[in-house]
XYZ file of C-alpha atoms in Angstrom:
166
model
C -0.138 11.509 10.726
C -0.207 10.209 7.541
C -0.058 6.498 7.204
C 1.853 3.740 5.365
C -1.069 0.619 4.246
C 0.250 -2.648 2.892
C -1.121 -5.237 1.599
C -0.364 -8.579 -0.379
C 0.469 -7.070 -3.436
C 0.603 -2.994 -2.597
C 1.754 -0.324 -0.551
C -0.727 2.610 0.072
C 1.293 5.656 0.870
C 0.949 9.153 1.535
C 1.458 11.607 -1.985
C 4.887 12.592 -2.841
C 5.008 15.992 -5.257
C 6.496 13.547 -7.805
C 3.168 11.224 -7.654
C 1.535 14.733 -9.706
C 3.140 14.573 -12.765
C 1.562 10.635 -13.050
C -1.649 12.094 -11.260
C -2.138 14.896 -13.665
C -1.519 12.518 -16.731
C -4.655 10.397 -15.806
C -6.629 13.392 -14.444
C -6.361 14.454 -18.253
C -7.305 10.975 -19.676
C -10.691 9.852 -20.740
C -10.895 7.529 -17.912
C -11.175 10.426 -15.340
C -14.371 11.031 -17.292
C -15.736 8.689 -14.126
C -14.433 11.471 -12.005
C -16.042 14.325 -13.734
C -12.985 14.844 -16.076
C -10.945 15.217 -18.293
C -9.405 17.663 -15.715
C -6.583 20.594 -16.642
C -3.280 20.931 -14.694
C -5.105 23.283 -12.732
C -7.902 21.591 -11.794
C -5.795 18.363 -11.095
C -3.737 20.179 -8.796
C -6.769 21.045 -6.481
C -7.950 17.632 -6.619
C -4.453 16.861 -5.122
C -3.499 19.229 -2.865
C -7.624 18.617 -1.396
C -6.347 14.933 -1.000
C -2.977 15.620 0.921
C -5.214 18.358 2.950
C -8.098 16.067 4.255
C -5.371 14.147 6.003
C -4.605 17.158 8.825
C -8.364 18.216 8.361
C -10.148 15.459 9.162
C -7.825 12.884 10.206
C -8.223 10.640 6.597
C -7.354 11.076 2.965
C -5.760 9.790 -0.153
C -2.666 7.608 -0.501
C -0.950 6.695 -3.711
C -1.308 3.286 -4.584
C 1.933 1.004 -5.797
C 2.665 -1.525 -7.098
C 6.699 -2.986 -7.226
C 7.342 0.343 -6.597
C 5.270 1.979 -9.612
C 2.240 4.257 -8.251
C -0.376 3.013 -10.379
C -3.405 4.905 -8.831
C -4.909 5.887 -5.356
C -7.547 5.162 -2.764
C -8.657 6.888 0.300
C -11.150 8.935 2.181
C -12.055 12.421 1.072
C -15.258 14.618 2.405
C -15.024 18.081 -0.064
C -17.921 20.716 0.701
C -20.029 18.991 -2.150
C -20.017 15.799 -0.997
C -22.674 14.949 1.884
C -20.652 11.977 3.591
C -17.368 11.034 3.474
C -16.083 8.879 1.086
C -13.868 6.232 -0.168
C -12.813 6.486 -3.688
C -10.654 4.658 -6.033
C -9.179 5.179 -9.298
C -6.240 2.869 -11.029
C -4.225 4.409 -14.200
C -4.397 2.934 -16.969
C -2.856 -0.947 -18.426
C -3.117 -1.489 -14.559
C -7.008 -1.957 -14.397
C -8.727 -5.580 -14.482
C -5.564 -7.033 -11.636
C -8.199 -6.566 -8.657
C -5.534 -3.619 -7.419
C -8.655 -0.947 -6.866
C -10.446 -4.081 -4.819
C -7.373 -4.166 -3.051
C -6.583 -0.824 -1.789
C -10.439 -0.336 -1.177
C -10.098 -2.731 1.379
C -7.067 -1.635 2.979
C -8.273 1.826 2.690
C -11.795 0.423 4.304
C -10.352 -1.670 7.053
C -8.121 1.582 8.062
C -11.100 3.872 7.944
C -13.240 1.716 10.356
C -10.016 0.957 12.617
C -9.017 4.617 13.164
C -12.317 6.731 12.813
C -15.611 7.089 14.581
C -16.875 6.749 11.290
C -19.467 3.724 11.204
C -20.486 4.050 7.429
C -18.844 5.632 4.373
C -20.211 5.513 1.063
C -18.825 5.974 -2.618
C -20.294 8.002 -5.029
C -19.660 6.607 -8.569
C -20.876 7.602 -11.575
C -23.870 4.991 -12.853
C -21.643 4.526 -16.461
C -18.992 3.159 -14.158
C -19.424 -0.561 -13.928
C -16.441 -1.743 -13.015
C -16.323 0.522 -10.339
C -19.593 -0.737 -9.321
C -18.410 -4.129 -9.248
C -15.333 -2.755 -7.042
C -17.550 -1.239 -4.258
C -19.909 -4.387 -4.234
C -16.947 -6.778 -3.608
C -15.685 -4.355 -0.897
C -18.908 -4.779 0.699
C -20.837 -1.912 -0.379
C -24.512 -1.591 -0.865
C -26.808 0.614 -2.890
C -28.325 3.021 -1.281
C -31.216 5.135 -2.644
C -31.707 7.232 0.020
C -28.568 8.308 0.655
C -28.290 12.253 0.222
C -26.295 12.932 -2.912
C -23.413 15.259 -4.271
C -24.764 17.540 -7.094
C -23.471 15.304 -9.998
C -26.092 13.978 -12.316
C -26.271 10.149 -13.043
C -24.252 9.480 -9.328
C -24.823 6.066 -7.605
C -24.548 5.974 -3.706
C -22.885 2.787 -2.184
C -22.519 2.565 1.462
C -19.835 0.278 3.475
C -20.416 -0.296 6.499
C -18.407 -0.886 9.691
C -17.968 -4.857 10.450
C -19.424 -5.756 6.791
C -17.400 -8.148 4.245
């Protein structure tokens, strides 16, 4: 049910328990502070487990991104209570960020989304101090979107990708 993605560079592949440990470690970072962290063990763990689950749920979810057989982040499709819409999310750890690897997986993540859903947008909430995530969502197509309804996180940003756009 779960799928295997690859791509030029990556493989996109379902969570393995060891992937947490890695997971956990950036979850407690400063960077997740674009994900509404720093996040405890606890909390990280429910972020994880609510990735594996939306697979059997709703048919999508998160796979761990790698790279020469390192996991170096993760992309997919999630749809929690809070969020309105599905959508696709990104995050790379850390010394792997600037490579184009989130731009990468996005797409993969995209082109699998549209391919094996009835979904015919998604969008990606990101947090309006995130620019480079910004920048990720507008190469992958995406496109502001004021009116979009919005999870209950101040300062979000809506983009929406659409089926059949670049």
């Amino acid at each position: 049910m779960i799928p295997t993605l690859h791509t030029e560079r990556l493989t996109l592949r379902p969570y393995a328990r060891s992937d947490f440990e890695p997971f956990a470690a950036f979850m407690a970072g400063d960077r997740s502070v674009t994900m509404g962290g720093p996040k405890n063990q606890d909390e990280a763990w429910t972020w994880f487990t609510n990735d594996i689950a939306s697979w059997p749920l709703y048919g999508f979810g998160t796979l761990a991104v790698e790279l020469d057989g390192q996991m170096v982040g993760g992309v997919g499709l999630v749809h929690p209570p809070d969020f309105p819409e599905p959508e696709c999310g990104w995050f790379i750890f850390d010394g792997f960020e600037g490579q184009g690897l989130a731009t990468e997986a996005g797409r993969a993540m995209l082109d699998h989304t549209f391919a094996t859903t009835a979904l015919d947008s998604v969008v990606s909430y990101i947090w309006e101090k995130n620019p480079a995530s910004i920048k990720v969502a507008e190469k992958l197509g995406g496109v502001y979107d004021p009116d979009a309804k919005m999870p209950p996180y101040d300062g979000t940003l809506v983009y929406r990708h659409t089926r059949g756009a670049a």
